[in-house]
XYZ file of C-alpha atoms in Angstrom:
397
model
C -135.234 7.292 0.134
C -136.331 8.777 3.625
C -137.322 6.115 5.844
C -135.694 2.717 3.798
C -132.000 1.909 4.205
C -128.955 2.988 1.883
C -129.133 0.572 -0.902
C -125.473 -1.764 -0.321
C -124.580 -1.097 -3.858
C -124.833 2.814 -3.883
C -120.999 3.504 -3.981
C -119.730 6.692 -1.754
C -118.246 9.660 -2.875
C -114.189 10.193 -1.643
C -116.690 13.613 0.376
C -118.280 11.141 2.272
C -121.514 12.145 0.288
C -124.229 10.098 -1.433
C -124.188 9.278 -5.308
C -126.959 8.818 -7.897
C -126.779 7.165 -11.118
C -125.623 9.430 -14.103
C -126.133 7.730 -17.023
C -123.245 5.039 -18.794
C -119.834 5.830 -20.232
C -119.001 4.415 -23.381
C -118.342 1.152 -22.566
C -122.186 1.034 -20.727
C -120.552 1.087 -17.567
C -123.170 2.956 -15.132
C -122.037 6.417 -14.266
C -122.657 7.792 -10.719
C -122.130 11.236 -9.615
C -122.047 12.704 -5.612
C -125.440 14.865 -5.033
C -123.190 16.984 -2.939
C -119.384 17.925 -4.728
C -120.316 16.916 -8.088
C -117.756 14.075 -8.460
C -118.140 11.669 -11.072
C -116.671 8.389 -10.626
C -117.558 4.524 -11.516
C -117.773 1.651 -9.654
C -114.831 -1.081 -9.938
C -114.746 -4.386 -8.156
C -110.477 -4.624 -8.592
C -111.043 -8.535 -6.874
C -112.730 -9.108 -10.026
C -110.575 -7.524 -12.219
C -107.484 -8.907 -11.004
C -108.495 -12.298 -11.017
C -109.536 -11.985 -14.865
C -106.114 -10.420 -15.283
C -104.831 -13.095 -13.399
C -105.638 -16.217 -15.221
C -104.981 -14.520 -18.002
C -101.637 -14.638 -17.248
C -101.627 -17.861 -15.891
C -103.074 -19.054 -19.809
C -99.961 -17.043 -20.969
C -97.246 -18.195 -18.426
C -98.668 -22.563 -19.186
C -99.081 -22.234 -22.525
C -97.229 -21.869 -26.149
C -100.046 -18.362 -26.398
C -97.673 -15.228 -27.047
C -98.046 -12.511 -25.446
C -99.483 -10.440 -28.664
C -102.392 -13.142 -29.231
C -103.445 -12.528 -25.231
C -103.284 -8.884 -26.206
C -105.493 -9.469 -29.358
C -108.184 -11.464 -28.043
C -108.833 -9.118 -25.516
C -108.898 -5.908 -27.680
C -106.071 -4.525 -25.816
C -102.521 -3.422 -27.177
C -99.239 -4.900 -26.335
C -98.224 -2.440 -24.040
C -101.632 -2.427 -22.014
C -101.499 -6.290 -21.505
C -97.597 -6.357 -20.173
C -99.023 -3.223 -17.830
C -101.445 -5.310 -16.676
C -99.564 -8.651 -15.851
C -96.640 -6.684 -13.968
C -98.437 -7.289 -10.412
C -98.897 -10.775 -11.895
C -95.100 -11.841 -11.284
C -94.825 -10.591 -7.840
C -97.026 -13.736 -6.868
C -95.253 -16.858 -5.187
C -95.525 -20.152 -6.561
C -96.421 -22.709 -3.585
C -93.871 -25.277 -2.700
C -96.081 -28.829 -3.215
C -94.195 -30.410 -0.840
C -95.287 -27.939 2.369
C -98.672 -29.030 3.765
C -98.664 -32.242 2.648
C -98.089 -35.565 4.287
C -95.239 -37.866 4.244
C -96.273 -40.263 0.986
C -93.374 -42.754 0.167
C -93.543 -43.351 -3.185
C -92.426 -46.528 -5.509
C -90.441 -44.850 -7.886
C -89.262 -41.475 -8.026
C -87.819 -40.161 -11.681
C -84.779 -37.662 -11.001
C -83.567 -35.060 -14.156
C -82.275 -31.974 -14.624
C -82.768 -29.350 -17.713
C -81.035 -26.555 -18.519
C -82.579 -22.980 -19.343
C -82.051 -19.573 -19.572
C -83.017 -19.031 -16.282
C -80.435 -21.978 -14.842
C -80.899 -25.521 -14.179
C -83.894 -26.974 -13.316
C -83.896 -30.176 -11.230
C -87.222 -31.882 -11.260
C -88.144 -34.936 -8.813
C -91.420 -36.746 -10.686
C -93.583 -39.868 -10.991
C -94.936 -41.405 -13.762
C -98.184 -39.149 -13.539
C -97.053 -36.384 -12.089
C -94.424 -33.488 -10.251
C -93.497 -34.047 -6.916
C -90.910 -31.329 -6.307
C -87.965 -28.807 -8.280
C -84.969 -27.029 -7.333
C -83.521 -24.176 -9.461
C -79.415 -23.959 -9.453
C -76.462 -23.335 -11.293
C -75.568 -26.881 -11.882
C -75.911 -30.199 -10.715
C -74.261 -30.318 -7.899
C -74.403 -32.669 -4.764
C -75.464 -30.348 -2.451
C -78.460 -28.917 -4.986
C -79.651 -32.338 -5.384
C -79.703 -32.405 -1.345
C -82.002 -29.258 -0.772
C -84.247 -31.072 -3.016
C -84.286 -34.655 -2.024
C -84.774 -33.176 1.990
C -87.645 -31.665 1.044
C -89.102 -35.185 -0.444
C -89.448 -38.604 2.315
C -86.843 -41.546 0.494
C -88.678 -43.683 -2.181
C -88.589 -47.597 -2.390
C -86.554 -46.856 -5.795
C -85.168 -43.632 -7.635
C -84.038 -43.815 -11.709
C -81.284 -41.004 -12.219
C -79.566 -40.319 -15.772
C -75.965 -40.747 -14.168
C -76.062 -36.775 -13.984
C -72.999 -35.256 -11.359
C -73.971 -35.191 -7.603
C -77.452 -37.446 -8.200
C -75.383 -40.247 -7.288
C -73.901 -38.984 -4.097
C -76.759 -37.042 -2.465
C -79.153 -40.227 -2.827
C -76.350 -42.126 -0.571
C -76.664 -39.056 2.181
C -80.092 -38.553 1.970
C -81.636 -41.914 0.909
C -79.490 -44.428 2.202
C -82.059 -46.944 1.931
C -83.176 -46.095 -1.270
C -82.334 -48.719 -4.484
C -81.121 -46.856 -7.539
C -82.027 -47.670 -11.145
C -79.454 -46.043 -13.452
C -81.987 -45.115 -16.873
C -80.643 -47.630 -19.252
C -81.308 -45.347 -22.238
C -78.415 -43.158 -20.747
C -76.031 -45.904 -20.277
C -76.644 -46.598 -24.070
C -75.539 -43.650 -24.943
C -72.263 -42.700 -22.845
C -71.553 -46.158 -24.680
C -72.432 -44.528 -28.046
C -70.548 -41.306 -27.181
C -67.245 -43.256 -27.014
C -67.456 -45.792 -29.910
C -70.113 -43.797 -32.459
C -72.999 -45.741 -33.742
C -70.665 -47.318 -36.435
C -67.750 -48.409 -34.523
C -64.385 -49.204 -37.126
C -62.921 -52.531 -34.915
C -64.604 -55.526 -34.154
C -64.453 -55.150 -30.069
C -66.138 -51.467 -30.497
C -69.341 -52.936 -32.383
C -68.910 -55.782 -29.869
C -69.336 -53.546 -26.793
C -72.011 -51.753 -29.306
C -74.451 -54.273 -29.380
C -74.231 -55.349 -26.011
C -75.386 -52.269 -24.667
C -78.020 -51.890 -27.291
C -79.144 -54.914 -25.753
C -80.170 -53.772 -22.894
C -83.515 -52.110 -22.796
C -84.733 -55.444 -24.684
C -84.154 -57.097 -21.610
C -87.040 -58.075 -19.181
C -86.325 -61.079 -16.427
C -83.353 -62.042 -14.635
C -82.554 -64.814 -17.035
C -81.685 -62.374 -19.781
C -79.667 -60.055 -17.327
C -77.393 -62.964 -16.180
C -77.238 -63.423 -19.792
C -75.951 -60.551 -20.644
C -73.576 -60.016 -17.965
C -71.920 -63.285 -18.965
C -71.776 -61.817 -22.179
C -69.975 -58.370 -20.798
C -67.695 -60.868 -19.206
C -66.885 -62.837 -21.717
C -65.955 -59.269 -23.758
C -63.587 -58.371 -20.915
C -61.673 -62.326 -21.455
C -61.506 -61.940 -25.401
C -60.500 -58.456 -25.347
C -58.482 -57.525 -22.542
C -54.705 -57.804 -23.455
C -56.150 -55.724 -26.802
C -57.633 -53.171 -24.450
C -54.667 -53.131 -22.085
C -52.451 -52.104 -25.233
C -50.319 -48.835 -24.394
C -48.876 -46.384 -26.903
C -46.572 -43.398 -26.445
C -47.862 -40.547 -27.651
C -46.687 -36.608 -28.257
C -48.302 -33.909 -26.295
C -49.332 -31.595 -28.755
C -49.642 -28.690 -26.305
C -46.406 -29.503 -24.284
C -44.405 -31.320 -26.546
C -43.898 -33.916 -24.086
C -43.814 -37.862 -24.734
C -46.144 -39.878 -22.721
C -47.527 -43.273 -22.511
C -51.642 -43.715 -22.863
C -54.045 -46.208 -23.569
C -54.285 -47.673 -27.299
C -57.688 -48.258 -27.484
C -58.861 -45.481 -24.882
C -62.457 -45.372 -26.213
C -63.481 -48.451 -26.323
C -61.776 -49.431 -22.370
C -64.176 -46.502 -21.417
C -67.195 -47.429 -22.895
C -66.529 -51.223 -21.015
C -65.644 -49.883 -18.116
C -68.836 -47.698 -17.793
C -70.878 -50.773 -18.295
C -68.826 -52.865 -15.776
C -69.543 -50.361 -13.498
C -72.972 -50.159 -13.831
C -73.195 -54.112 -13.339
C -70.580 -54.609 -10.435
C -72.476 -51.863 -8.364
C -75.935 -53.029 -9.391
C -77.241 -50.283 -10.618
C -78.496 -51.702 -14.543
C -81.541 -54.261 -13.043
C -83.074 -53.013 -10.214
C -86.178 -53.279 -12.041
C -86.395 -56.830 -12.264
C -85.304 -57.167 -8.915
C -87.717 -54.378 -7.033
C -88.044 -54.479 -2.852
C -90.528 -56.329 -1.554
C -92.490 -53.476 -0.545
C -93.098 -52.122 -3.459
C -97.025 -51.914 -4.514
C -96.662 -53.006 -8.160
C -93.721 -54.251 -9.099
C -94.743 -54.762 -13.111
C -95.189 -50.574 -12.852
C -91.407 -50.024 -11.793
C -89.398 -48.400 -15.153
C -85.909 -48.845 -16.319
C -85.438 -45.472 -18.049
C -86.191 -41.724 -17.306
C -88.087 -41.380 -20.740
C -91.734 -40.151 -18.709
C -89.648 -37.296 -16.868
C -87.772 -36.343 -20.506
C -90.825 -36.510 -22.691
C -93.663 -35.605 -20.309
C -91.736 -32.987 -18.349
C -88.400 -31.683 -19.507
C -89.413 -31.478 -22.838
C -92.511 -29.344 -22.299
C -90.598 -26.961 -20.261
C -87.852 -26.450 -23.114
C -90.655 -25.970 -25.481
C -92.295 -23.454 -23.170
C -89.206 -21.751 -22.776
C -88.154 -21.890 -26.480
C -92.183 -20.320 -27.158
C -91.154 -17.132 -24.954
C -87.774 -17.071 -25.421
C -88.057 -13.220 -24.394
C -88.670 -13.825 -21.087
C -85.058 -14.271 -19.003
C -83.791 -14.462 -15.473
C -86.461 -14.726 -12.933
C -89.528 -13.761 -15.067
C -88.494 -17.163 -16.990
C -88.201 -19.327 -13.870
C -91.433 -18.358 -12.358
C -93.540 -19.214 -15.882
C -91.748 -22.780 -15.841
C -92.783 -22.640 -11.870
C -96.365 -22.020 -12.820
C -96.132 -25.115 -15.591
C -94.659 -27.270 -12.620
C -97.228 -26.614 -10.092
C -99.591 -27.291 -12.248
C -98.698 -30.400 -13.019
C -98.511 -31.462 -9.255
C -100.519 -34.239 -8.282
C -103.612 -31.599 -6.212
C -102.854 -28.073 -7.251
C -104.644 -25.451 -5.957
C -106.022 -22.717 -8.180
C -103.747 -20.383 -9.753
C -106.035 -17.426 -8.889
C -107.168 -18.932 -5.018
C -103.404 -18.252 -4.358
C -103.027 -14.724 -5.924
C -106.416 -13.699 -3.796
C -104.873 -15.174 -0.495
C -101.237 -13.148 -1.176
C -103.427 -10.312 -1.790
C -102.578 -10.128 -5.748
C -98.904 -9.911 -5.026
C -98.732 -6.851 -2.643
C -97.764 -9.311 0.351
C -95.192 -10.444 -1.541
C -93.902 -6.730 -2.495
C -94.685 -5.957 1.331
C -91.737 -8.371 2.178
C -88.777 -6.139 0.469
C -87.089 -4.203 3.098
C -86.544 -0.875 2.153
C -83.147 0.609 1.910
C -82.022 1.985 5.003
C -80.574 5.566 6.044
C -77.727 4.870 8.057
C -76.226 2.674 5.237
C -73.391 5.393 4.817
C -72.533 5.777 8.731
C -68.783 4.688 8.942
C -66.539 6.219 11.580
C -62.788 5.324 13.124
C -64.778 2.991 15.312
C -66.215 0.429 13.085
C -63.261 0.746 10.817
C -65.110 0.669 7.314
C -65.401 2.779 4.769
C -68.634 5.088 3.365
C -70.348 3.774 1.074
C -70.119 7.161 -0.491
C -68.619 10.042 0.900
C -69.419 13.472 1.275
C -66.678 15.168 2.336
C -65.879 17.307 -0.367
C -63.364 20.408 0.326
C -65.579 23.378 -0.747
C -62.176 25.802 -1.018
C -60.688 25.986 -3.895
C -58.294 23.414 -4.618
C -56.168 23.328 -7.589
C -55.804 19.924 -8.478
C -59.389 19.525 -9.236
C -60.393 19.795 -12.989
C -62.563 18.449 -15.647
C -60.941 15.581 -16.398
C -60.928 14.893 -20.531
C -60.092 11.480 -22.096
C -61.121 8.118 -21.789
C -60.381 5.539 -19.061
């Protein structure tokens, strides 16, 4: 080779020296060995490799495919293929709603799921994710952080779900709200069963079954007639009182006869004095298509949260945050222009940026003195005399 350049894909040695080809392994991989310490070594492109690795996890994390059947097809064990995908949590999921612009959308679809890694809250269209926030519960101020994050909508459906209700008023002000009739059917169902005994419980029944069979404003007035006309027939039989004992206190005290049923009219007469049962029919002007707006959350519970309860059910062994960030992979994924899986590993340097970011432990975490007034985290200040009160100490505690 005296006189023509280094071929690019010669590897070097760790010497520094040249390498020649030494025959394959095994596997046919080409073998090369240093013409000066003797080394033998193969080449390894680890970009390629982890981005194989990569969206093989990805086909793991997105889909019902256990982890034993990625394992298989690729002629590796078990073990080997849970080795290889431990880099492959490290990796951040991007936030969809960073980077883009400011899109007002018709309708947004608001829900949240629960899982073994917590509760989910997912913000969605008909077509597609917009946004999710993982919490404890469904609190106002979890449904805030997410609904910040997302510009208001012309109209938002919500399942009647605690907090929805009260963060749309702080963050959305202008925002109508479409309470998913489906829901209101069945808090109505919850109190009266789907065979209700007395004549005003099948009454109040079948007025709320009527509801998602409703589709212009004629029927709605309609109906709320109809919801009035329950409360004229049947209020001095709701407003009947009875005393009752207090089995845990023993006390007498007065309560409502017919408790169920007053609660399943009231919820409805809510819903109607506040509006919140036809915003459908009665959309805001701005509003692109108005024949597209839904009554009900069913596309968010059958498209979304049902796919992520199946993909949780599937691996059921992962928990905690190795759960949350396989359901955060199924999410972003379903985002109206996600970016590829393995473009994002590459760019956070297959996780290491991410593991980069934990600050180590420091060594002045057990400095306490009279000055700052706390006490060591542990303490080594341990008599080295003899001291008879110290022992081996036998028992249990």
């Amino acid at each position: 080779w005296f006189g023509y350049p280094m071929p690019k894909n010669r590897p070097r040695c760790h010497c520094g020296g040249e390498m020649k080809r030494n025959g394959t392994t095994s596997k046919g991989t080409v073998r090369w060995r240093c013409k000066v310490c003797g080394a033998s070594s193969v080449k390894r492109r680890s970009d390629v490799t982890n981005a194989a690795v990569f969206a093989q996890f990805i086909d793991h994390c997105t889909t019902t495919t256990s982890l034993e059947a990625v394992a298989k097809r690729h002629g590796v064990s078990h073990a080997t293929m849970k080795r290889r995908f431990s880099w492959c949590w490290l990796v951040d999921v991007p936030d969809p709603t960073i980077g883009h612009t400011g899109r007002i959308y018709d309708q947004i679809f608001l829900d949240g799921t629960y899982t073994a890694g917590g509760c989910l809250i997912v913000a969605a269209t008909l077509d597609h994710v917009i946004a999710w926030h993982w919490c404890k519960h469904e609190t106002i101020r979890d449904y805030e952080r997410l609904l910040e994050r997302i510009p208001a909508p012309r109209i938002v459906v919500i399942d009647g779900g605690q907090g929805a209700a009260t963060a749309i008023k702080n963050c959305w002000p202008e925002t109508k709200v479409q309470r998913c009739l489906v829901h209101a059917q069945r808090v109505v169902r919850r109190y009266t069963t789907s065979r209700p005994r007395t004549d005003a419980g099948r009454t109040i029944y079948q007025l709320a079954l009527k509801l998602t069979r409703i589709t212009n404003l004629d029927d709605a007035a309609a109906w709320g007639s109809q919801l009035h006309e329950f409360s004229t027939i049947y209020r001095a039989w709701m407003d009947e009182r009875t005393v009752l004992k207090d089995p845990k206190t023993g006390k007498w005290k007065d309560a409502w006869t017919h408790a169920k049923v007053r609660s399943a009219y009231n919820s409805l007469n809510h819903l109607w004095r506040n509006d919140l049962l036809f915003t459908y029919l009665t959309p805001p002007k701005d509003v692109l298509n108005p024949e597209g707006i839904k009554s009900t959350t069913n596309s968010l519970e059958g498209g979304i949260n049902a796919q992520l309860k199946l993909l949780a059910r599937t691996h059921r062994g992962r928990k905690g945050e190795h759960q949350r960030r396989m359901l955060d992979w199924w999410l972003y994924l379903k985002t109206e222009l996600p970016d590829d899986p393995v473009h994002i590993a590459r760019q956070s340097n297959w996780g290491q940026d991410q593991l980069a970011k934990v600050t180590p432990l420091t060594h002045n975490e057990n400095q306490a003195d009279h000055e700052t007034g706390r006490p060591a985290l542990y303490d080594n200040g341990i008599d080295t005399e003899y001291t008879h009160s110290i022992g081996i100490q036998k028992g249990q505690i």
